[in-house]
XYZ file of C-alpha atoms in Angstrom:
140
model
C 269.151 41.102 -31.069
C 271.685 43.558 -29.649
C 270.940 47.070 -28.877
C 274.156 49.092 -28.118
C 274.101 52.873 -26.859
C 277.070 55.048 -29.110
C 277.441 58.003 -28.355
C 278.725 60.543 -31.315
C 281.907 62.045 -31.494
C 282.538 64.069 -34.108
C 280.306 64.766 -37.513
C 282.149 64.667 -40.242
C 280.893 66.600 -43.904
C 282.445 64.967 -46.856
C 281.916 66.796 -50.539
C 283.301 64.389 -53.541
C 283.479 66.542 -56.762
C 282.667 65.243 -60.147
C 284.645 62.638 -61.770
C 285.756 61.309 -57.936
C 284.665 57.500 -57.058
C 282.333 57.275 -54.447
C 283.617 54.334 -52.730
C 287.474 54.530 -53.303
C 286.832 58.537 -52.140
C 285.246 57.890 -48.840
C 287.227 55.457 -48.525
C 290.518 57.551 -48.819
C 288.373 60.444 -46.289
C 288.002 57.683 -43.755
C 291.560 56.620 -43.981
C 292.977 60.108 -44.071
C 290.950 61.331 -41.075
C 291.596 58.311 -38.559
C 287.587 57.534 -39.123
C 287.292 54.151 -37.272
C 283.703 53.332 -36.773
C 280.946 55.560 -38.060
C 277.678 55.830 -39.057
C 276.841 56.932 -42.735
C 273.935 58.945 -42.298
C 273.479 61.002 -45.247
C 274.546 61.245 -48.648
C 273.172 63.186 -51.915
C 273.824 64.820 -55.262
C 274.362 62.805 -58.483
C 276.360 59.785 -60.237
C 276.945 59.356 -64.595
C 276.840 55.253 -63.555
C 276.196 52.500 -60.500
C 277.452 49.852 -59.926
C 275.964 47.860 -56.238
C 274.961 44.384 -55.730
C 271.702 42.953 -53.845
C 271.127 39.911 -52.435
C 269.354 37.022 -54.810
C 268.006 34.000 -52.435
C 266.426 33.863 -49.133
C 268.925 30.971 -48.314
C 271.602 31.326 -46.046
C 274.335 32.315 -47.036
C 272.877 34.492 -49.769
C 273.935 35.001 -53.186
C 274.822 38.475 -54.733
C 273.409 40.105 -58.111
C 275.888 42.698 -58.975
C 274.450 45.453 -61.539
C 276.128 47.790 -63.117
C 275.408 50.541 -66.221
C 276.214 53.804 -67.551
C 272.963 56.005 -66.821
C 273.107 59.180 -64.825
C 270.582 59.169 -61.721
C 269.969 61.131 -58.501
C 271.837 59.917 -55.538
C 269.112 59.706 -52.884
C 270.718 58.901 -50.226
C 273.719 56.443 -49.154
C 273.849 55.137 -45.814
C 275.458 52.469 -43.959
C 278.838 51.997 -41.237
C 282.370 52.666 -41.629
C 283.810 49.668 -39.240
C 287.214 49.322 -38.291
C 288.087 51.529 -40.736
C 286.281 49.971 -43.863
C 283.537 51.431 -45.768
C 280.346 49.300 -45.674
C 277.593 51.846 -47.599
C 274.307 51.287 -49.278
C 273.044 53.557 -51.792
C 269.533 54.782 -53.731
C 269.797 55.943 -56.970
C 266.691 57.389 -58.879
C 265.957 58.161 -62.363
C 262.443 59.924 -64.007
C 260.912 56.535 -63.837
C 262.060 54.600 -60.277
C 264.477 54.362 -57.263
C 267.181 51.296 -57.355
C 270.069 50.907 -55.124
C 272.110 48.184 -53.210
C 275.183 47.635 -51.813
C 277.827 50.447 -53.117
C 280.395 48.547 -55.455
C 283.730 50.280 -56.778
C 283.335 52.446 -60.285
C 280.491 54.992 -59.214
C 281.374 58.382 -60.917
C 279.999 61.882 -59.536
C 277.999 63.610 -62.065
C 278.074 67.041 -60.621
C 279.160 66.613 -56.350
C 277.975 63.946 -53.575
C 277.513 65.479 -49.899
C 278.086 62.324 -47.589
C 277.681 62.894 -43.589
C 279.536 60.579 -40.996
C 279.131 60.405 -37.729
C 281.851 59.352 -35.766
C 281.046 56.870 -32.735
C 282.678 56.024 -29.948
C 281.396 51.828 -29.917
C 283.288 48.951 -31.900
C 280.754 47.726 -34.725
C 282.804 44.801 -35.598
C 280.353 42.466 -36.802
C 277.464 44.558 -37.317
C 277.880 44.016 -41.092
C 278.524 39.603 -40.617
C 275.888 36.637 -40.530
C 275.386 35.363 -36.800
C 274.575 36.755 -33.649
C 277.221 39.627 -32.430
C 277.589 38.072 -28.874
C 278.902 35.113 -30.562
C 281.527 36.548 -32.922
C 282.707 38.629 -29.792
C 283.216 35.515 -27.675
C 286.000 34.449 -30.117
């Protein structure tokens, strides 16, 4: 285990608009802004599709189900890093029936907007997102 103090920087408020991809979007915001490592905190509104993958055996390394369909849902939230730069999100979507979600894959739509919050911190979090202990990917 590894518990690291961070300490924020700056918040960042990020509004897609409908018809904008979620991941190629933030992506772009990150890039544009000089976003290096962050913390997704927040992220709401709606999507006309998903599109994530989960993982599909306790082995190691696991295997990915990827799922994807055209069916409008909530967005309840969508979380996860931005490290080094790249976009590593999770994301709930939920229909009249249940909540779903996984890993955020390309394709995702907005229906009507997505509000995603960053928070900018001032750590490395290479590695937070990789198989094996931190310490031992930062002795290489």
């Amino acid at each position: 285990m590894l518990v690291e103090k961070a300490v924020l920087k700056n918040v960042w408020c990020i509004r897609l608009n409908s018809g904008d991809d979620v991941l190629s979007s933030l992506s772009e915001a990150v890039k544009k802004h000089g976003i290096n490592n962050a913390f997704i905190i927040a992220g709401t509104g709606s999507t006309v599709n998903h599109h994530f993958h989960v993982v599909a055996s306790p082995n190691l390394p696991p295997g990915n189900v990827f799922t994807k369909e055209d069916k409008a849902s909530d967005v309840l939230n969508l979380n996860g890093f931005v490290i080094n730069g790249r976009v590593h999100a999770h994301i709930t979507h939920s229909d009249k029936d249940i909540a779903y979600g996984g890993h955020l894959e390309d394709g995702v739509k907005v229906l009507t907007f997505l509000s995603i919050t960053l928070a900018e911190v001032d750590i490395s979090l290479d590695h937070w997102d990789t198989m094996g202990s931190i310490e031992e990917h930062r002795k290489h």
